[in-house]
Short mmCIF file of C-alpha atoms and ligand atoms in Angstrom, two decimals:
data_model
loop_
_atom_site.label_atom_id
_atom_site.label_comp_id
_atom_site.label_asym_id
_atom_site.label_seq_id
_atom_site.Cartn_x
_atom_site.Cartn_y
_atom_site.Cartn_z
CA MET A 590 0.00 0.00 0.00
CA VAL A 591 1.42 3.37 -0.89
CA ASN A 592 1.13 6.45 1.26
CA ALA A 593 1.50 9.70 -0.64
CA ASN A 594 1.71 11.62 2.64
CA VAL A 595 5.18 10.24 3.23
CA ARG A 596 7.74 13.01 3.58
CA VAL A 597 11.32 11.91 4.10
CA ARG A 598 14.50 13.92 4.16
CA PHE A 599 18.11 13.47 3.27
CA CYS A 600 20.03 16.01 5.31
CA PRO A 601 23.79 15.67 5.11
CA SER A 602 26.32 18.13 6.44
CA PRO A 603 28.64 19.43 3.73
CA THR A 604 31.87 18.23 5.27
CA GLY A 605 34.37 16.29 3.17
CA ASN A 606 33.58 13.95 0.30
CA PRO A 607 30.33 12.02 0.17
CA HIS A 608 30.80 8.42 1.27
CA VAL A 609 28.96 5.20 0.55
CA GLY A 610 27.22 5.09 3.94
CA LEU A 611 25.72 8.47 3.22
CA VAL A 612 24.67 7.35 -0.24
CA ARG A 613 22.93 4.31 1.23
CA THR A 614 20.97 6.63 3.56
CA ALA A 615 20.04 8.87 0.64
CA LEU A 616 19.01 5.85 -1.42
CA PHE A 617 16.77 4.31 1.25
CA ASN A 618 15.03 7.63 1.86
CA TRP A 619 14.61 8.21 -1.85
CA ALA A 620 13.35 4.68 -2.56
CA PHE A 621 10.89 4.96 0.32
CA ALA A 622 9.61 8.29 -1.00
CA ARG A 623 9.34 7.05 -4.57
CA HIS A 624 7.72 3.75 -3.58
CA ASN A 625 5.07 5.66 -1.68
CA GLN A 626 4.77 8.43 -4.23
CA GLY A 627 5.60 10.74 -1.36
CA THR A 628 8.04 13.61 -1.07
CA MET A 629 11.82 13.57 -0.90
CA VAL A 630 13.21 16.61 0.89
CA PHE A 631 16.89 17.43 0.48
CA ARG A 632 18.21 19.67 3.24
CA ILE A 633 21.73 20.86 3.85
CA GLU A 634 22.79 20.89 7.49
CA ASP A 635 25.46 23.55 7.26
CA THR A 636 25.35 25.19 10.66
CA ASP A 637 28.95 24.36 11.51
CA ALA A 638 30.87 27.08 9.69
CA ALA A 639 34.19 25.68 10.87
CA ARG A 640 33.64 22.30 9.19
CA ASP A 641 31.27 22.99 6.32
CA SER A 642 32.48 24.03 2.90
CA GLU A 643 30.92 25.32 -0.30
CA GLU A 644 32.97 22.81 -2.24
CA SER A 645 31.50 19.94 -0.29
CA TYR A 646 28.01 21.39 -0.77
CA GLN A 647 28.52 21.45 -4.53
CA GLN A 648 29.85 17.89 -4.40
CA LEU A 649 26.74 16.70 -2.56
CA LEU A 650 24.47 18.17 -5.22
CA ASP A 651 26.62 16.83 -7.99
CA SER A 652 26.71 13.35 -6.42
CA MET A 653 22.96 13.20 -5.99
CA ARG A 654 22.49 14.21 -9.62
CA TRP A 655 25.01 11.67 -10.83
CA LEU A 656 23.30 8.95 -8.79
CA GLY A 657 19.93 9.98 -10.18
CA LEU A 658 18.49 10.49 -6.69
CA ASP A 659 16.24 13.43 -7.38
CA TRP A 660 14.48 15.53 -4.79
CA ASP A 661 11.13 17.28 -4.69
CA GLU A 662 12.10 20.05 -2.31
CA GLY A 663 15.56 21.35 -1.62
CA PRO A 664 18.53 23.27 -2.93
CA GLU A 665 18.20 24.83 -6.35
CA ILE A 666 14.57 23.87 -6.75
CA GLY A 667 13.16 25.36 -3.54
CA GLY A 668 9.78 24.33 -2.16
CA PRO A 669 7.16 25.37 0.38
CA HIS A 670 9.63 25.21 3.29
CA ALA A 671 12.52 27.10 1.69
CA PRO A 672 15.27 27.81 2.33
CA TYR A 673 16.69 24.29 2.56
CA ARG A 674 20.14 25.28 3.76
CA GLN A 675 20.20 25.57 7.51
CA SER A 676 22.73 28.39 7.39
CA GLN A 677 19.92 30.47 5.89
CA ARG A 678 17.39 29.56 8.59
CA MET A 679 19.09 30.93 11.69
CA ASP A 680 16.21 33.25 12.62
CA LEU A 681 13.83 30.30 12.78
CA TYR A 682 16.05 28.44 15.24
CA LYS A 683 16.47 31.51 17.41
CA ASP A 684 12.73 31.91 17.51
CA VAL A 685 12.15 28.28 18.54
CA ALA A 686 14.92 28.40 21.16
CA ASP A 687 13.27 31.49 22.68
CA LYS A 688 9.91 29.73 22.78
CA LEU A 689 11.45 26.69 24.46
CA LEU A 690 13.06 28.93 27.09
CA GLU A 691 9.87 30.87 27.70
CA GLY A 692 7.84 27.68 28.01
CA GLY A 693 10.32 26.25 30.51
CA TYR A 694 11.24 23.38 28.18
CA ALA A 695 14.80 24.61 28.15
CA TYR A 696 16.95 26.66 30.50
CA HIS A 697 20.20 28.55 30.67
CA CYS A 698 23.13 26.53 31.92
CA TYR A 699 26.13 28.46 33.24
CA CYS A 700 28.37 25.53 34.09
CA THR A 701 31.91 25.75 32.76
CA THR A 702 33.55 22.82 31.00
CA GLU A 703 35.86 22.36 33.99
CA GLU A 704 32.95 22.23 36.42
CA LEU A 705 31.13 19.74 34.24
CA ASP A 706 34.26 17.58 33.99
CA THR A 707 34.87 17.62 37.73
CA ARG A 708 31.30 16.65 38.56
CA ARG A 709 31.26 13.97 35.88
CA GLU A 710 34.39 12.40 37.35
CA ALA A 711 32.93 12.50 40.84
CA ALA A 712 29.69 10.87 39.66
CA ARG A 713 31.64 8.18 37.88
CA ALA A 714 33.72 7.49 40.96
CA ALA A 715 30.52 7.16 42.99
CA GLY A 716 29.04 4.79 40.41
CA LYS A 717 26.29 7.27 39.46
CA PRO A 718 25.13 8.27 35.96
CA SER A 719 27.76 10.58 34.55
CA GLY A 720 25.67 12.77 32.25
CA TYR A 721 24.65 16.33 33.03
CA ASP A 722 23.37 16.45 36.62
CA GLY A 723 20.67 19.10 36.28
CA HIS A 724 22.72 21.67 38.23
CA CYS A 725 21.18 24.69 36.46
CA ARG A 726 17.65 23.35 36.09
CA GLU A 727 16.10 25.51 38.79
CA LEU A 728 18.38 28.53 39.12
CA THR A 729 16.76 31.59 40.69
CA ALA A 730 16.96 35.01 39.10
CA GLY A 731 19.49 35.95 41.78
CA GLN A 732 21.76 32.98 41.05
CA LYS A 733 21.63 33.76 37.35
CA ALA A 734 22.49 37.39 37.96
CA ALA A 735 25.42 36.34 40.11
CA TYR A 736 26.76 34.02 37.40
CA GLU A 737 26.40 36.76 34.85
CA ALA A 738 28.18 39.21 37.11
CA GLU A 739 31.07 36.73 37.14
CA GLY A 740 31.18 37.14 33.37
CA ARG A 741 29.83 33.69 32.63
CA THR A 742 27.88 33.08 29.46
CA ALA A 743 25.16 30.45 29.28
CA ILE A 744 24.33 27.73 26.85
CA VAL A 745 20.71 26.72 26.33
CA ARG A 746 19.98 23.26 27.64
CA PHE A 747 16.90 21.17 26.91
CA ARG A 748 15.11 19.73 29.93
CA MET A 749 14.56 16.01 29.41
CA PRO A 750 11.40 14.64 30.99
CA ASP A 751 11.93 12.47 34.05
CA GLU A 752 10.19 9.48 32.52
CA PRO A 753 11.54 6.98 29.97
CA VAL A 754 11.16 7.59 26.25
CA THR A 755 9.76 4.67 24.28
CA PHE A 756 9.30 4.45 20.54
CA THR A 757 8.93 1.80 17.88
CA ASP A 758 11.84 1.87 15.52
CA LEU A 759 10.80 0.87 12.01
CA VAL A 760 13.85 -1.38 11.76
CA ARG A 761 14.50 -2.44 15.33
CA GLY A 762 11.10 -2.60 16.95
CA GLU A 763 10.29 -1.10 20.35
CA LEU A 764 13.10 0.69 22.15
CA THR A 765 13.11 2.34 25.57
CA PHE A 766 15.59 4.87 26.91
CA THR A 767 15.60 5.63 30.63
CA PRO A 768 16.23 9.17 31.94
CA ASP A 769 19.60 8.14 33.41
CA ASN A 770 20.80 7.45 29.89
CA VAL A 771 19.47 10.62 28.37
CA PRO A 772 20.46 13.68 30.41
CA ASP A 773 19.53 17.28 29.64
CA TYR A 774 21.48 18.39 26.59
CA GLY A 775 22.73 21.57 24.98
CA ILE A 776 20.79 23.03 22.06
CA VAL A 777 22.38 26.49 21.67
CA ARG A 778 26.01 27.39 22.26
CA ALA A 779 27.04 30.25 24.53
CA ASN A 780 27.74 32.35 21.45
CA GLY A 781 24.15 31.87 20.27
CA ALA A 782 24.93 29.27 17.60
CA PRO A 783 22.22 26.58 17.49
CA LEU A 784 23.38 22.96 17.56
CA TYR A 785 22.44 19.90 15.51
CA THR A 786 20.37 18.73 18.50
CA LEU A 787 18.04 21.69 17.92
CA VAL A 788 18.13 22.47 14.24
CA ASN A 789 17.68 18.93 12.97
CA PRO A 790 14.42 18.13 14.78
CA VAL A 791 13.14 21.70 14.41
CA ASP A 792 13.51 21.47 10.66
CA ASP A 793 12.03 17.99 10.60
CA ALA A 794 9.06 19.48 12.43
CA LEU A 795 8.75 22.59 10.26
CA MET A 796 9.18 20.58 7.07
CA GLU A 797 6.57 18.09 8.31
CA ILE A 798 8.81 15.07 7.93
CA THR A 799 6.87 11.86 8.54
CA HIS A 800 9.70 9.30 8.52
CA VAL A 801 13.27 9.81 9.72
CA LEU A 802 15.44 7.13 8.13
CA ARG A 803 19.10 7.44 9.06
CA GLY A 804 22.16 5.58 10.24
CA GLU A 805 22.33 3.63 13.48
CA ASP A 806 25.04 6.02 14.71
CA LEU A 807 22.26 8.56 15.31
CA LEU A 808 20.10 6.25 17.42
CA SER A 809 21.19 7.87 20.69
CA SER A 810 19.89 11.25 19.56
CA THR A 811 16.40 9.88 18.90
CA PRO A 812 15.03 9.90 22.49
CA ARG A 813 16.22 13.50 22.82
CA GLN A 814 14.58 14.47 19.59
CA ILE A 815 11.34 12.77 20.54
CA ALA A 816 11.27 14.68 23.83
CA LEU A 817 12.01 17.91 21.98
CA TYR A 818 9.27 17.09 19.50
CA LYS A 819 6.76 16.72 22.31
CA ALA A 820 7.69 20.21 23.51
CA LEU A 821 7.38 21.54 19.96
CA ILE A 822 3.93 20.02 19.65
CA GLU A 823 2.86 21.71 22.91
CA LEU A 824 4.25 24.97 21.58
CA GLY A 825 2.37 24.55 18.31
CA VAL A 826 5.59 24.35 16.27
CA ALA A 827 5.30 20.66 15.39
CA LYS A 828 2.25 18.68 14.35
CA ALA A 829 3.26 15.08 15.02
CA ILE A 830 6.27 13.01 15.98
CA PRO A 831 7.75 11.31 12.91
CA ALA A 832 8.44 7.60 12.77
CA PHE A 833 12.11 6.67 13.09
CA GLY A 834 14.04 3.91 11.39
CA HIS A 835 17.76 3.38 11.96
CA LEU A 836 19.71 1.73 9.17
CA PRO A 837 22.34 -0.83 10.14
CA TYR A 838 26.03 -0.07 10.35
CA VAL A 839 28.17 -0.79 7.32
CA MET A 840 31.27 -2.81 8.19
CA GLY A 841 34.51 -2.60 6.25
CA GLU A 842 37.80 -4.49 6.36
CA GLY A 843 38.48 -6.53 9.48
CA ASN A 844 34.87 -6.23 10.56
CA LYS A 845 35.36 -2.63 11.67
CA LYS A 846 32.79 0.04 10.98
CA LEU A 847 33.43 1.57 7.60
CA SER A 848 34.60 5.06 8.40
CA LYS A 849 34.29 8.19 6.31
CA ARG A 850 38.04 8.23 6.10
CA ASP A 851 38.34 4.73 4.62
CA PRO A 852 39.43 5.13 1.00
CA GLN A 853 36.97 2.35 0.17
CA ALA A 854 34.17 4.55 1.49
CA SER A 855 34.57 7.49 -0.84
CA LEU A 856 31.87 7.80 -3.49
CA ASN A 857 34.34 9.53 -5.80
CA ILE A 858 36.45 6.39 -6.02
CA TYR A 859 33.53 4.52 -7.53
CA ARG A 860 32.80 7.31 -9.95
CA GLU A 861 36.41 7.54 -11.01
CA ARG A 862 36.67 3.81 -11.56
CA GLY A 863 33.62 3.89 -13.76
CA PHE A 864 30.88 2.31 -11.72
CA LEU A 865 27.48 2.93 -13.23
CA PRO A 866 25.26 4.81 -10.79
CA GLU A 867 22.62 2.08 -11.08
CA GLY A 868 25.23 -0.61 -10.41
CA LEU A 869 26.48 1.13 -7.32
CA LEU A 870 22.98 1.85 -6.04
CA ASN A 871 21.93 -1.76 -6.66
CA TYR A 872 24.87 -2.91 -4.57
CA LEU A 873 24.33 -0.33 -1.80
CA SER A 874 20.66 -1.27 -1.53
CA LEU A 875 21.79 -4.71 -0.37
CA LEU A 876 23.48 -3.20 2.68
CA GLY A 877 20.63 -3.93 5.05
CA TRP A 878 17.93 -4.83 2.57
CA SER A 879 17.34 -7.61 0.10
CA PHE A 880 15.35 -7.78 -3.09
CA SER A 881 14.56 -11.47 -2.86
CA ALA A 882 16.21 -14.63 -1.59
CA ASP A 883 17.61 -15.55 -4.99
CA GLN A 884 18.10 -12.30 -6.85
CA ASP A 885 20.80 -9.70 -6.17
CA VAL A 886 20.76 -7.86 -9.47
CA PHE A 887 17.84 -5.61 -10.35
CA THR A 888 17.07 -2.23 -11.79
CA ILE A 889 16.43 0.82 -9.66
CA PRO A 890 12.75 0.99 -10.71
CA GLU A 891 12.45 -2.64 -9.61
CA MET A 892 13.97 -1.73 -6.28
CA VAL A 893 11.59 1.20 -5.84
CA GLU A 894 8.66 -1.07 -6.63
CA LYS A 895 9.61 -3.43 -3.80
CA PHE A 896 11.26 -1.23 -1.23
CA ASP A 897 9.80 -1.03 2.24
CA ILE A 898 11.63 0.25 5.29
CA ALA A 899 9.98 -2.50 7.33
CA ASP A 900 12.06 -5.04 5.39
CA VAL A 901 15.37 -3.49 6.41
CA ASN A 902 17.45 -5.73 8.61
CA ALA A 903 18.96 -4.45 11.88
CA ASN A 904 22.15 -6.52 11.63
CA PRO A 905 25.36 -4.83 10.52
CA ALA A 906 25.98 -5.16 6.80
CA ARG A 907 29.39 -6.01 5.35
CA PHE A 908 30.75 -3.92 2.51
CA ASP A 909 32.05 -6.34 -0.12
CA LEU A 910 33.94 -4.69 -2.96
CA LYS A 911 34.09 -7.86 -5.07
CA LYS A 912 30.35 -8.18 -4.94
CA ALA A 913 29.91 -4.50 -5.77
CA GLU A 914 32.10 -4.99 -8.83
CA SER A 915 30.31 -8.08 -9.98
CA ILE A 916 26.92 -6.38 -9.69
CA ASN A 917 28.31 -3.42 -11.58
CA ALA A 918 29.52 -5.74 -14.34
CA ASP A 919 25.99 -7.11 -14.61
CA HIS A 920 24.61 -3.59 -14.98
CA ILE A 921 27.16 -2.83 -17.69
CA ARG A 922 25.89 -5.89 -19.55
CA MET A 923 22.29 -4.79 -19.05
CA LEU A 924 22.84 -1.53 -20.98
CA ASP A 925 21.86 -1.47 -24.59
CA VAL A 926 24.92 -1.13 -26.79
CA LYS A 927 24.25 2.50 -27.60
CA ALA A 928 24.03 3.39 -23.93
CA PHE A 929 27.19 1.43 -23.27
CA ILE A 930 29.00 3.31 -26.02
CA GLU A 931 27.86 6.58 -24.55
CA ALA A 932 28.75 5.60 -20.98
CA CYS A 933 32.31 4.83 -22.08
CA GLU A 934 32.70 8.19 -23.81
CA PRO A 935 34.48 10.01 -20.94
CA TRP A 936 37.01 7.20 -20.63
CA LEU A 937 37.90 7.37 -24.28
CA ARG A 938 38.98 10.98 -23.99
CA ALA A 939 42.04 12.47 -22.36
CA PRO A 940 43.22 12.26 -19.62
CA HIS A 941 42.10 8.62 -19.46
CA ALA A 942 42.91 7.66 -23.02
CA ASN A 943 46.46 6.58 -23.73
CA TRP A 944 46.46 7.37 -27.43
CA ASP A 945 46.64 10.43 -29.61
CA PRO A 946 43.06 11.80 -29.75
CA GLU A 947 43.41 12.30 -33.50
CA ASP A 948 43.82 8.56 -33.93
CA PHE A 949 40.53 7.72 -32.29
CA ASP A 950 38.40 5.84 -34.82
CA ARG A 951 34.71 5.89 -34.08
CA ALA A 952 33.76 3.13 -36.48
CA ALA A 953 36.35 0.80 -34.98
CA TRP A 954 35.14 1.67 -31.49
CA GLU A 955 31.53 0.92 -32.35
CA ALA A 956 32.56 -2.36 -33.94
CA ILE A 957 34.51 -3.54 -30.90
CA ALA A 958 32.13 -2.12 -28.25
CA PRO A 959 29.80 -5.15 -28.03
CA HIS A 960 32.78 -7.38 -27.27
CA ALA A 961 34.02 -5.02 -24.58
CA GLN A 962 30.61 -4.65 -22.98
CA THR A 963 30.41 -8.26 -21.88
CA ARG A 964 33.85 -8.17 -20.28
CA LEU A 965 34.11 -4.99 -18.25
CA THR A 966 33.75 -4.79 -14.49
CA VAL A 967 34.17 -1.04 -14.38
CA LEU A 968 34.14 1.41 -17.27
CA SER A 969 37.64 2.69 -16.62
CA ASP A 970 38.95 -0.67 -17.86
CA ILE A 971 37.80 0.22 -21.35
CA THR A 972 40.94 2.15 -22.35
CA ALA A 973 43.33 -0.74 -21.79
CA ASN A 974 40.96 -3.04 -23.66
CA VAL A 975 40.66 -0.97 -26.82
CA ASP A 976 43.87 1.05 -26.98
CA PHE A 977 45.38 -1.39 -29.51
CA LEU A 978 42.92 0.06 -32.02
CA PHE A 979 43.88 3.69 -31.55
CA ARG A 980 47.58 3.63 -30.77
CA LYS A 981 50.07 3.83 -33.59
CA GLU A 982 51.93 1.05 -31.86
CA PRO A 983 50.74 -1.36 -29.18
CA VAL A 984 51.62 -0.48 -25.59
CA GLU A 985 55.06 -1.64 -24.61
CA ASP A 986 54.77 -3.99 -21.70
CA GLU A 987 57.91 -5.98 -21.04
CA ALA A 988 56.22 -8.39 -18.65
CA SER A 989 53.59 -9.35 -21.23
CA TRP A 990 56.21 -9.63 -23.94
CA ASN A 991 58.43 -11.92 -21.89
CA LYS A 992 55.50 -14.04 -20.85
CA ALA A 993 54.27 -14.66 -24.40
CA MET A 994 57.44 -14.72 -26.44
CA LYS A 995 59.09 -18.09 -25.93
CA GLU A 996 61.63 -19.97 -27.94
CA GLY A 997 60.02 -20.76 -31.25
CA SER A 998 57.62 -17.82 -31.06
CA ASP A 999 59.31 -16.26 -34.08
CA ALA A 1000 58.72 -19.38 -36.17
CA LEU A 1001 55.11 -19.54 -35.03
CA LEU A 1002 54.53 -15.86 -35.76
CA ARG A 1003 56.02 -16.24 -39.23
CA THR A 1004 53.65 -19.10 -40.05
CA ALA A 1005 50.68 -17.29 -38.54
CA ARG A 1006 51.52 -14.22 -40.59
CA GLU A 1007 51.60 -16.25 -43.81
CA LYS A 1008 48.25 -17.84 -43.09
CA LEU A 1009 46.63 -14.63 -41.91
CA ALA A 1010 47.84 -12.83 -45.03
CA VAL A 1011 45.67 -15.08 -47.18
CA ALA A 1012 42.74 -15.51 -44.78
CA ASP A 1013 39.23 -14.13 -45.19
CA TRP A 1014 39.31 -10.96 -43.08
CA SER A 1015 35.58 -10.60 -42.92
CA SER A 1016 35.32 -13.63 -40.64
CA PRO A 1017 36.82 -13.94 -37.14
CA GLU A 1018 36.32 -17.70 -37.54
CA ALA A 1019 38.63 -17.71 -40.57
CA LEU A 1020 41.26 -15.72 -38.65
CA LYS A 1021 41.03 -18.19 -35.82
CA ASN A 1022 41.49 -21.10 -38.21
CA ALA A 1023 44.59 -19.44 -39.62
CA VAL A 1024 46.20 -19.19 -36.19
CA LEU A 1025 44.97 -22.66 -35.27
CA ALA A 1026 46.60 -24.12 -38.39
CA ALA A 1027 49.83 -22.24 -37.69
CA GLY A 1028 49.83 -23.65 -34.18
CA GLU A 1029 49.33 -27.18 -35.48
CA GLU A 1030 52.38 -26.87 -37.68
CA HIS A 1031 54.44 -26.08 -34.58
CA GLY A 1032 52.78 -28.53 -32.24
CA LEU A 1033 50.94 -25.80 -30.29
CA LYS A 1034 47.35 -25.73 -29.13
CA LEU A 1035 45.31 -22.64 -29.98
CA GLY A 1036 45.83 -21.02 -26.56
CA LYS A 1037 49.60 -21.24 -26.83
CA ALA A 1038 49.62 -20.23 -30.47
CA GLN A 1039 47.51 -17.15 -30.02
CA ALA A 1040 49.47 -15.71 -27.09
CA PRO A 1041 52.39 -14.34 -29.16
CA VAL A 1042 49.94 -13.06 -31.78
CA ARG A 1043 47.98 -11.23 -29.11
CA VAL A 1044 51.05 -9.61 -27.59
CA ALA A 1045 52.45 -8.69 -31.00
CA VAL A 1046 49.19 -7.00 -31.94
CA THR A 1047 47.83 -5.57 -28.66
CA GLY A 1048 50.91 -5.46 -26.42
CA ARG A 1049 49.05 -7.34 -23.68
CA THR A 1050 48.53 -10.95 -22.69
CA VAL A 1051 44.86 -10.46 -21.84
CA GLY A 1052 42.16 -8.56 -23.62
CA LEU A 1053 39.06 -8.79 -25.75
CA PRO A 1054 38.39 -11.87 -27.90
CA LEU A 1055 41.43 -11.95 -30.17
CA PHE A 1056 39.97 -12.74 -33.56
CA GLU A 1057 37.21 -10.17 -33.31
CA SER A 1058 39.93 -7.71 -32.28
CA LEU A 1059 42.04 -8.59 -35.32
CA GLU A 1060 39.09 -8.23 -37.61
CA VAL A 1061 38.39 -4.72 -36.36
CA LEU A 1062 42.06 -3.75 -36.47
CA GLY A 1063 42.27 -4.98 -40.08
CA ALA A 1064 44.72 -7.06 -42.09
CA GLU A 1065 47.17 -4.30 -42.89
CA ARG A 1066 47.79 -3.12 -39.35
CA THR A 1067 47.74 -6.63 -37.91
CA LEU A 1068 50.36 -7.91 -40.32
CA ALA A 1069 52.52 -4.81 -39.84
CA ARG A 1070 52.49 -5.38 -36.08
CA ILE A 1071 53.44 -9.01 -36.49
CA ASP A 1072 56.31 -7.87 -38.73
CA ALA A 1073 57.42 -5.38 -36.09
CA ALA A 1074 57.36 -8.10 -33.44
CA LEU A 1075 59.39 -10.43 -35.68
CA GLU A 1076 61.94 -7.67 -36.12
CA LYS A 1077 62.13 -7.12 -32.40
CA LEU A 1078 62.59 -10.87 -31.83
CA ALA A 1079 65.37 -10.95 -34.40
CA SER A 1080 67.34 -8.07 -32.92
N1 LIG B 26 23.33 16.26 9.34
C1 LIG B 26 23.25 15.03 10.05
C2 LIG B 26 24.38 14.12 9.61
O1 LIG B 26 24.95 14.35 8.58
C3 LIG B 26 21.91 14.41 9.80
C4 LIG B 26 21.59 13.32 10.73
C5 LIG B 26 20.13 12.92 10.66
O2 LIG B 26 19.76 12.30 9.67
O3 LIG B 26 19.41 13.24 11.56
O4 LIG B 26 24.76 13.20 10.28
ZN1 ZN B 27 24.64 23.98 34.30
#
């Protein structure tokens, strides 16, 4: 059953490069919105001027566009709750903080960091809860005035209710947090800057978010946000508490949480290597969710059709690069040839291409493309697979040369050249038979016989199907390369 009232948000902070964990969060929110024909809100949480950057903001937008995760409200397109960058919403937060103070839901806390540390240590030593102890909860006007006379500045602290907070997580089921575990917490710094703890739920309330789907690392902030929400409802700022669902951790190497700093985690790496967005998203969707028991490869529309947050699994998910690559390879194969040709385009141009751009031959590329399409794991591999067509000479790779050129390779190459010279060049089968026959004359099976031919012609020991490659390269260039190899062997 779909629910068009669904409003979800993706609300990253523009710090550093986007990483795969973040993309998974964006994807699950987006798929949930699209499945329900609801609304995807994209909000930028850029209230931390010291850590946020414009460059990172641009990267986030660019990444979402590349991934094809579109949004219905947010940067550049606006919407009924604009602006969608928190740095442009400061007045709203100030207004809500004032209301919370006036209503007694929050209070000024004058404690210094040293005082808080000292009392925390003492509580720990006494085996008591070590969170904020409520010291400033009931200060009198006189006490406040005295603190201010000392030159102290106050933060704003939210007053947590004295009863437990219980909610039903969409992924984990019912969870209860006792007051001891959730002490009063800061929502505005002494310099007036509002904190994540305030701005995130305030915006969720103002933007009428119905479902908060985010990483498990944020689970501990949920009871605080629910308590804040209740206050906002009483103040008339919020309408209803959203449902929460916490997506499982993503584990990397050595069963450690994949961290933003892991090179494996950077979205840009996957883009640079030539993952298809749909291949990467297909893989990331499996981090905590599954399409069906026996199918791991599917299109994004198929995922959207099936996706339900209730089916997400709470157990940590392991990031498996090999599996990501193999799923990507499947998506490359699923493209129609024209789309494949187009997707490869950026890799065939400088700086990726290792040939003179003038020597690029579009007809040859289109002829070889279908053979490349079935063999690539990532698009960036295309250059090494087709460069033999566009380079004046094959790449020089000593290791490949030494591996293929054995004693007797010159004799074999000479025979192969003779037979290829008179073969039917419109048929890869005929070219194969020529090399097969040459091999027979020298007591070599096809595999052994074709290795020196391949290295002579392409410079590499592995590559696309050889006889199709020769056909596209043409008789003249193939024979000239075999001649050049024979010369090199003779010298
Ligand atoms: N800006 C927060 C982050 O990037 C959002 C967390 C949330 O989804 O509530 O972690
Ligand atoms: Zn205090």
